[in-house]
Tab-separated table of C-alpha atoms in Angstrom:
chain	number	residue	atom	x	y	z
A	17	MET	CA	7.184	-23.833	18.392
A	18	LYS	CA	8.538	-23.047	15.089
A	19	VAL	CA	7.616	-20.204	13.274
A	20	GLY	CA	7.310	-19.127	9.790
A	21	VAL	CA	7.310	-15.227	8.378
A	22	LEU	CA	6.588	-13.787	5.210
A	23	THR	CA	6.408	-10.327	3.077
A	24	GLY	CA	4.280	-10.847	-0.162
A	25	GLY	CA	3.009	-8.046	-2.611
A	26	GLY	CA	4.690	-4.641	-2.991
A	27	ASP	CA	7.547	-3.969	-0.669
A	28	CYS	CA	6.757	-0.991	1.621
A	29	PRO	CA	8.428	0.810	3.745
A	30	GLY	CA	8.242	-1.160	7.670
A	31	LEU	CA	8.246	-4.884	6.620
A	32	ASN	CA	11.761	-5.171	8.322
A	33	ALA	CA	9.995	-3.863	11.603
A	34	VAL	CA	7.427	-5.966	11.876
A	35	ILE	CA	10.256	-8.965	11.061
A	36	ARG	CA	11.948	-7.624	13.906
A	37	ALA	CA	9.469	-7.261	15.906
A	38	VAL	CA	8.125	-11.042	15.500
A	39	VAL	CA	11.407	-12.172	15.833
A	40	ARG	CA	12.617	-10.841	19.084
A	41	LYS	CA	9.551	-11.065	20.928
A	42	GLY	CA	8.623	-14.490	20.153
A	43	VAL	CA	12.442	-15.603	20.696
A	44	GLN	CA	12.564	-13.708	24.156
A	45	GLU	CA	9.527	-14.130	25.183
A	46	TYR	CA	8.174	-17.411	23.797
A	47	SER	CA	11.140	-19.176	22.975
A	48	PHE	CA	9.910	-19.929	19.768
A	49	ASP	CA	11.766	-21.174	16.457
A	50	PHE	CA	11.804	-18.658	13.214
A	51	VAL	CA	12.180	-19.119	9.162
A	52	GLY	CA	11.707	-16.593	6.829
A	53	VAL	CA	9.878	-17.364	3.791
A	54	ARG	CA	12.131	-16.143	0.128
A	55	ASP	CA	9.957	-14.283	-2.021
A	56	GLY	CA	6.397	-14.019	-0.549
A	57	TRP	CA	4.355	-17.312	-1.688
A	58	LEU	CA	6.983	-17.953	-3.627
A	59	GLY	CA	9.068	-19.271	-1.308
A	60	LEU	CA	6.668	-21.503	-0.394
A	61	LEU	CA	6.113	-22.503	-3.987
A	62	LYS	CA	9.849	-23.061	-3.934
A	63	ASN	CA	10.884	-24.847	-0.794
A	64	ASP	CA	13.183	-21.295	-0.476
A	65	VAL	CA	13.462	-20.900	3.580
A	66	VAL	CA	15.581	-19.276	5.291
A	67	PRO	CA	16.937	-19.498	9.356
A	68	LEU	CA	15.567	-16.207	11.345
A	69	ASP	CA	16.799	-15.592	14.713
A	70	ILE	CA	18.116	-12.221	16.726
A	71	SER	CA	20.926	-11.655	14.775
A	72	SER	CA	18.985	-11.746	12.163
A	73	VAL	CA	17.015	-9.068	12.384
A	74	ARG	CA	19.424	-6.713	14.335
A	75	GLY	CA	19.266	-3.161	12.451
A	76	ILE	CA	17.111	-3.716	10.508
A	77	LEU	CA	14.468	-0.952	12.314
A	78	PRO	CA	14.848	1.861	9.942
A	79	ARG	CA	15.801	-0.269	6.557
A	80	GLY	CA	13.282	-0.367	3.761
A	81	GLY	CA	12.577	-2.744	1.744
A	82	THR	CA	12.056	-6.724	2.909
A	83	ILE	CA	15.042	-8.407	4.036
A	84	LEU	CA	13.411	-11.522	2.846
A	85	GLY	CA	11.962	-9.904	-0.595
A	86	SER	CA	8.082	-10.389	-1.930
A	87	SER	CA	6.470	-11.029	-5.139
A	88	ARG	CA	3.611	-10.895	-6.522
A	89	THR	CA	2.820	-14.369	-6.491
A	90	ASN	CA	-0.608	-16.350	-6.341
A	91	PRO	CA	-0.391	-19.782	-5.447
A	92	PHE	CA	-3.725	-20.706	-6.366
A	93	LYS	CA	-2.391	-19.861	-9.786
A	94	HIS	CA	0.528	-22.588	-9.453
A	95	GLU	CA	-0.263	-26.193	-10.195
A	96	GLU	CA	-0.709	-27.793	-7.111
A	97	GLY	CA	-0.281	-24.739	-4.887
A	98	LEU	CA	-1.720	-26.005	-2.215
A	99	ARG	CA	-0.138	-28.969	-2.193
A	100	ARG	CA	3.695	-27.278	-2.544
A	101	VAL	CA	2.821	-24.903	0.334
A	102	ARG	CA	2.066	-27.424	2.711
A	103	ASP	CA	4.877	-29.732	1.437
A	104	THR	CA	7.106	-26.767	2.566
A	105	LEU	CA	5.906	-26.231	6.383
A	106	ALA	CA	5.780	-29.921	6.978
A	107	ALA	CA	9.645	-30.038	5.907
A	108	HIS	CA	10.786	-27.322	8.143
A	109	ASP	CA	8.384	-28.555	10.722
A	110	VAL	CA	6.917	-24.383	10.202
A	111	ASP	CA	3.587	-24.904	12.592
A	112	ALA	CA	2.348	-21.053	11.635
A	113	LEU	CA	2.857	-18.167	9.791
A	114	VAL	CA	3.559	-14.720	10.251
A	115	VAL	CA	1.637	-13.350	6.721
A	116	ILE	CA	2.904	-9.535	5.936
A	117	GLY	CA	1.445	-8.378	2.923
A	118	GLY	CA	-1.482	-6.025	1.693
A	119	GLU	CA	-5.055	-7.034	0.122
A	120	ASP	CA	-3.644	-9.634	-1.857
A	121	THR	CA	-1.258	-11.684	-0.165
A	122	LEU	CA	-3.889	-11.653	2.556
A	123	GLY	CA	-6.138	-12.199	0.185
A	124	ALA	CA	-4.222	-15.968	-0.247
A	125	ALA	CA	-3.670	-15.825	2.834
A	126	THR	CA	-7.208	-16.024	3.910
A	127	GLU	CA	-7.606	-19.195	1.464
A	128	LEU	CA	-4.915	-20.994	3.053
A	129	SER	CA	-6.286	-20.116	6.069
A	130	ARG	CA	-9.845	-21.546	5.733
A	131	GLN	CA	-7.861	-24.873	4.169
A	132	GLY	CA	-6.377	-25.301	7.717
A	133	ILE	CA	-2.879	-23.708	7.812
A	134	ASN	CA	-1.713	-21.820	10.930
A	135	LEU	CA	-1.629	-17.842	9.910
A	136	VAL	CA	-1.835	-14.497	11.120
A	137	GLY	CA	-1.441	-11.560	9.205
A	138	VAL	CA	-0.415	-8.257	9.302
A	139	PRO	CA	-1.823	-6.028	7.048
A	140	LYS	CA	1.105	-3.277	4.873
A	141	THR	CA	0.358	-1.449	2.127
A	142	ILE	CA	0.994	2.205	1.146
A	143	ASP	CA	-2.721	1.818	-0.270
A	144	ASN	CA	-3.830	2.118	3.049
A	145	ASP	CA	-6.760	0.630	1.480
A	146	VAL	CA	-7.290	-2.749	3.875
A	147	SER	CA	-10.208	-2.888	5.854
A	148	GLY	CA	-10.474	-3.764	9.285
A	149	THR	CA	-8.245	-1.473	10.761
A	150	ASP	CA	-7.458	2.948	10.821
A	151	TYR	CA	-4.278	2.810	9.081
A	152	THR	CA	-2.311	-0.007	7.027
A	153	PHE	CA	1.890	0.727	8.301
A	154	GLY	CA	4.272	2.573	5.069
A	155	PHE	CA	0.930	4.682	4.041
A	156	ASP	CA	2.569	7.544	6.355
A	157	THR	CA	5.778	7.566	4.595
A	158	ALA	CA	4.043	6.745	1.103
A	159	VAL	CA	2.270	10.643	1.654
A	160	GLY	CA	5.178	11.711	3.387
A	161	ILE	CA	7.162	11.517	0.536
A	162	ALA	CA	4.533	12.162	-2.215
A	163	THR	CA	4.057	15.532	0.598
A	164	GLU	CA	7.632	16.658	-0.075
A	165	ALA	CA	7.025	16.014	-4.026
A	166	ILE	CA	4.174	18.700	-4.437
A	167	ASP	CA	6.232	20.909	-2.611
A	168	ARG	CA	9.029	21.138	-4.335
A	169	LEU	CA	6.278	20.971	-7.730
A	170	HIS	CA	5.088	24.328	-6.838
A	171	THR	CA	8.626	25.594	-7.179
A	172	THR	CA	9.200	24.915	-10.573
A	173	ALA	CA	5.459	25.636	-11.808
A	174	GLU	CA	5.458	28.813	-11.106
A	175	SER	CA	9.079	29.336	-11.849
A	176	HIS	CA	7.331	28.568	-15.718
A	177	MET	CA	3.829	29.107	-15.099
A	178	ARG	CA	2.788	25.431	-16.281
A	179	ALA	CA	0.633	23.233	-15.057
A	180	LEU	CA	2.074	20.166	-13.154
A	181	VAL	CA	0.320	16.957	-13.117
A	182	VAL	CA	1.615	14.877	-9.949
A	183	GLU	CA	0.777	11.072	-10.331
A	184	VAL	CA	0.434	8.967	-6.968
A	185	MET	CA	0.184	5.468	-6.834
A	186	GLY	CA	-3.437	4.107	-5.364
A	187	ARG	CA	-5.602	1.314	-7.599
A	188	HIS	CA	-8.806	1.417	-5.643
A	189	SER	CA	-8.938	3.550	-2.926
A	190	GLY	CA	-7.471	7.694	-3.227
A	191	TRP	CA	-5.810	7.737	0.105
A	192	ILE	CA	-2.111	8.673	-0.607
A	193	ALA	CA	-3.910	11.597	-2.955
A	194	LEU	CA	-6.200	13.201	-0.927
A	195	HIS	CA	-4.010	13.099	2.622
A	196	ALA	CA	-0.565	13.924	0.281
A	197	GLY	CA	-2.896	16.590	-2.231
A	198	ILE	CA	-4.339	18.229	0.620
A	199	ALA	CA	-1.444	18.292	2.716
A	200	GLY	CA	0.784	19.664	-0.565
A	201	GLY	CA	-2.052	22.579	-1.404
A	202	ALA	CA	-2.412	20.822	-4.550
A	203	ASN	CA	-5.708	23.208	-6.391
A	204	VAL	CA	-7.107	19.237	-7.729
A	205	ILE	CA	-7.142	15.538	-6.616
A	206	LEU	CA	-8.700	13.350	-8.552
A	207	ILE	CA	-9.307	9.726	-7.219
A	208	PRO	CA	-10.828	6.615	-7.778
A	209	GLU	CA	-13.421	6.895	-5.741
A	210	ARG	CA	-14.766	9.539	-7.750
A	211	PRO	CA	-15.064	9.810	-11.462
A	212	PHE	CA	-13.840	13.423	-12.150
A	213	ASP	CA	-15.206	15.510	-15.324
A	214	ILE	CA	-12.517	16.746	-17.667
A	215	GLU	CA	-14.111	19.646	-18.200
A	216	GLN	CA	-14.290	20.610	-14.631
A	217	VAL	CA	-10.583	20.250	-14.357
A	218	CYS	CA	-9.672	22.127	-16.840
A	219	GLU	CA	-11.988	25.097	-15.684
A	220	GLN	CA	-10.460	24.977	-12.336
A	221	VAL	CA	-7.059	25.134	-14.169
A	222	LYS	CA	-7.784	27.863	-15.967
A	223	ARG	CA	-8.782	29.878	-12.782
A	224	ARG	CA	-5.841	29.580	-11.006
A	225	PHE	CA	-3.921	30.873	-14.318
A	226	GLN	CA	-6.172	33.762	-14.134
A	227	ILE	CA	-4.902	35.080	-10.696
A	228	ASN	CA	-0.893	34.131	-11.769
A	229	TYR	CA	-1.095	31.167	-9.921
A	230	ALA	CA	0.927	27.923	-11.147
A	231	PRO	CA	-1.890	24.762	-11.080
A	232	ILE	CA	-1.081	21.872	-9.089
A	233	VAL	CA	-2.937	18.646	-9.747
A	234	VAL	CA	-2.464	15.742	-7.803
A	235	VAL	CA	-3.971	12.126	-9.406
A	236	ALA	CA	-4.023	8.568	-8.497
A	237	GLU	CA	-3.453	6.018	-10.414
A	238	GLY	CA	-6.389	4.636	-10.650
A	239	ALA	CA	-8.732	7.354	-11.188
A	240	ALA	CA	-10.614	7.469	-14.705
A	241	PRO	CA	-12.900	10.243	-16.335
A	242	LYS	CA	-16.496	9.984	-16.288
A	243	GLU	CA	-16.659	9.328	-19.923
A	244	GLY	CA	-14.127	6.330	-20.393
A	245	GLN	CA	-12.295	3.814	-18.785
A	246	MET	CA	-9.257	3.578	-16.325
A	247	ILE	CA	-6.142	4.634	-18.652
A	248	VAL	CA	-3.295	2.138	-18.489
A	249	LYS	CA	0.055	1.881	-20.328
A	250	ASP	CA	0.192	-1.775	-19.867
A	251	GLN	CA	-2.298	-4.084	-20.615
A	252	SER	CA	-0.573	-7.103	-18.489
A	253	LEU	CA	-2.391	-8.449	-15.882
A	254	ASP	CA	-0.204	-10.099	-12.929
A	255	GLU	CA	-1.358	-12.916	-10.953
A	256	PHE	CA	-3.769	-11.015	-8.934
A	257	GLY	CA	-5.636	-10.272	-11.921
A	258	HIS	CA	-3.908	-6.313	-11.832
A	259	ALA	CA	-3.300	-4.101	-14.148
A	260	ARG	CA	-0.310	-2.251	-14.331
A	261	LEU	CA	-1.507	1.160	-13.496
A	262	SER	CA	0.576	4.446	-14.801
A	263	GLY	CA	-1.010	6.735	-17.779
A	264	ILE	CA	-3.841	8.639	-16.267
A	265	GLY	CA	-0.849	11.533	-15.247
A	266	GLU	CA	-0.123	11.538	-18.462
A	267	TRP	CA	-3.129	11.607	-20.238
A	268	LEU	CA	-4.233	14.437	-18.442
A	269	ALA	CA	-1.068	16.305	-18.995
A	270	GLN	CA	-2.320	15.883	-22.660
A	271	GLU	CA	-5.780	17.295	-21.819
A	272	ILE	CA	-5.362	20.280	-20.076
A	273	SER	CA	-2.347	20.894	-22.735
A	274	ALA	CA	-5.032	20.935	-25.522
A	275	ARG	CA	-8.104	22.439	-23.104
A	276	THR	CA	-6.499	25.377	-21.458
A	277	GLU	CA	-3.726	25.988	-24.806
A	278	LYS	CA	-1.382	26.171	-21.788
A	279	ASP	CA	2.261	24.077	-20.451
A	280	ALA	CA	1.420	21.003	-18.668
A	281	ARG	CA	3.847	18.379	-17.026
A	282	THR	CA	3.527	15.011	-15.767
A	283	THR	CA	5.598	13.881	-12.426
A	284	VAL	CA	5.030	9.588	-11.241
A	285	LEU	CA	5.681	9.587	-8.213
A	286	GLY	CA	5.961	5.599	-8.903
A	287	HIS	CA	8.112	3.107	-7.009
A	288	ILE	CA	9.909	6.381	-5.014
A	289	GLN	CA	6.561	6.170	-3.038
A	290	ARG	CA	7.931	2.521	-1.476
A	291	GLY	CA	11.415	3.018	-0.838
A	292	GLY	CA	13.379	4.142	1.672
A	293	THR	CA	13.168	3.998	5.373
A	294	PRO	CA	9.738	4.115	7.184
A	295	SER	CA	8.430	7.880	9.245
A	296	PRO	CA	8.843	6.959	12.735
A	297	PHE	CA	4.995	6.379	12.467
A	298	ASP	CA	5.211	3.953	10.180
A	299	ARG	CA	8.180	2.221	12.366
A	300	TRP	CA	6.282	2.511	15.595
A	301	LEU	CA	2.883	0.871	13.983
A	302	ALA	CA	4.887	-2.202	12.023
A	303	THR	CA	6.309	-3.178	15.698
A	304	ARG	CA	3.361	-3.108	17.702
A	305	PHE	CA	1.203	-5.283	14.753
A	306	GLY	CA	4.849	-7.323	14.996
A	307	LEU	CA	4.379	-7.532	18.795
A	308	HIS	CA	0.718	-8.407	18.794
A	309	ALA	CA	0.721	-10.983	15.547
A	310	ILE	CA	3.232	-13.161	17.670
A	311	ASP	CA	0.892	-12.875	20.145
A	312	ALA	CA	-2.038	-14.317	18.592
A	313	VAL	CA	0.095	-16.836	17.570
A	314	LYS	CA	1.145	-18.195	20.636
A	315	GLU	CA	-2.683	-18.092	21.708
A	316	GLY	CA	-3.338	-20.173	18.900
A	317	ASP	CA	-5.611	-16.938	17.212
A	318	PHE	CA	-5.161	-18.103	13.425
A	319	GLY	CA	-7.239	-16.854	10.992
A	320	CYS	CA	-7.142	-13.152	12.431
A	321	MET	CA	-5.134	-9.606	11.073
A	322	VAL	CA	-3.797	-8.124	13.392
A	323	ALA	CA	-5.700	-3.534	13.277
A	324	LEU	CA	-5.366	-0.375	14.077
A	325	ARG	CA	-8.964	1.206	15.721
A	326	SER	CA	-8.044	3.922	17.700
A	327	THR	CA	-4.569	3.864	19.513
A	328	ARG	CA	-5.541	0.122	19.947
A	329	ILE	CA	-4.455	-3.447	18.674
A	330	VAL	CA	-6.900	-5.870	17.903
A	331	ARG	CA	-7.616	-8.900	16.040
A	332	VAL	CA	-10.030	-8.766	13.043
A	333	PRO	CA	-11.046	-11.600	10.775
A	334	LEU	CA	-9.051	-12.648	7.742
A	335	ALA	CA	-12.261	-13.394	5.823
A	336	GLU	CA	-13.712	-9.849	7.252
A	337	ALA	CA	-10.136	-7.785	6.518
A	338	THR	CA	-10.274	-9.371	3.095
A	339	ALA	CA	-14.165	-8.606	1.682
A	340	GLU	CA	-13.460	-5.434	0.595
A	341	ASN	CA	-11.069	-2.371	-0.253
A	342	LYS	CA	-11.222	0.548	2.144
A	343	VAL	CA	-11.722	3.249	0.091
A	344	VAL	CA	-12.060	6.568	1.169
A	345	GLU	CA	-15.711	8.304	2.369
A	346	PRO	CA	-17.292	10.734	0.413
A	347	SER	CA	-17.346	13.283	3.764
A	348	LEU	CA	-13.390	13.386	3.747
A	349	TYR	CA	-13.932	14.532	-0.676
A	350	ASP	CA	-16.535	16.989	0.485
A	351	GLU	CA	-14.385	18.341	2.896
A	352	PHE	CA	-11.715	19.166	0.848
A	353	GLU	CA	-14.062	20.911	-2.091
A	354	ALA	CA	-15.703	22.906	0.378
A	355	PHE	CA	-12.791	24.229	1.675
A	356	TYR	CA	-11.376	24.796	-2.139
A	357	GLY	CA	-14.594	25.959	-3.981
């Protein structure tokens, strides 16, 4: 059997660990042949496929990014996309695909699976918003990076007695903001799941200044005020219909300065959350996902996604995993509000 491997959507730490696990077990235990698809779905549209073997994946476990490249390509937004995908697979005698991606990449995989293409999904995203799995790899690393940034910003905020707004990633879900905000001792955490009242935010900031404390506000890029819409700098959309987010942090800092008469600055962590070496947990989870994904291919259990449930790796139908985003449960956010009052 020949298996193709692709990584789609935004890069994140741990992608190479999955590729490594899939290829090593597939070659050593099942005697499969492998090819890597360059730049996600774009590689299948452009017939850009490269050989993969044990030597290709040697030494990549701690590397960030992906040796195969990635893109936000939606094959169904391109002329004759389905036919071109089929033609590339047939030209290289690929029997099955291991598709490593987040909501958009796996959403396209779900539709391709319905069209009869043999594939198994692996959930990756720093946002941790893929349903059906407790955690996606990449999330733990992103939270660690954001937490370290917040720790560092505390000291500079205190030195100048100013409010600092930290904008982290999270389009639909506030998992990074919530985890990093709590771990970093933030005073206000704003997430997409709960529209915020700017007056309440400013009151909390004022209270912190009154006790001679420089406040830290952590906001997910997809968070929005109750009165108004999501704030973005760039109105252009990608092939999955998503705006390129960023802007809420800058808007918040301006509002806080105007309403509290205190200096407020913004730090946008942006892509730094996605780069660099994966944490030990993400290496562990990505490796387990890869091992179980190639098992599913061997057993012919296509149209599924591997997932973490407690400490076990299970398989869930792709259609179920991509039906909706996994968002922060209200009870978790309520715990934070109760703790900080």
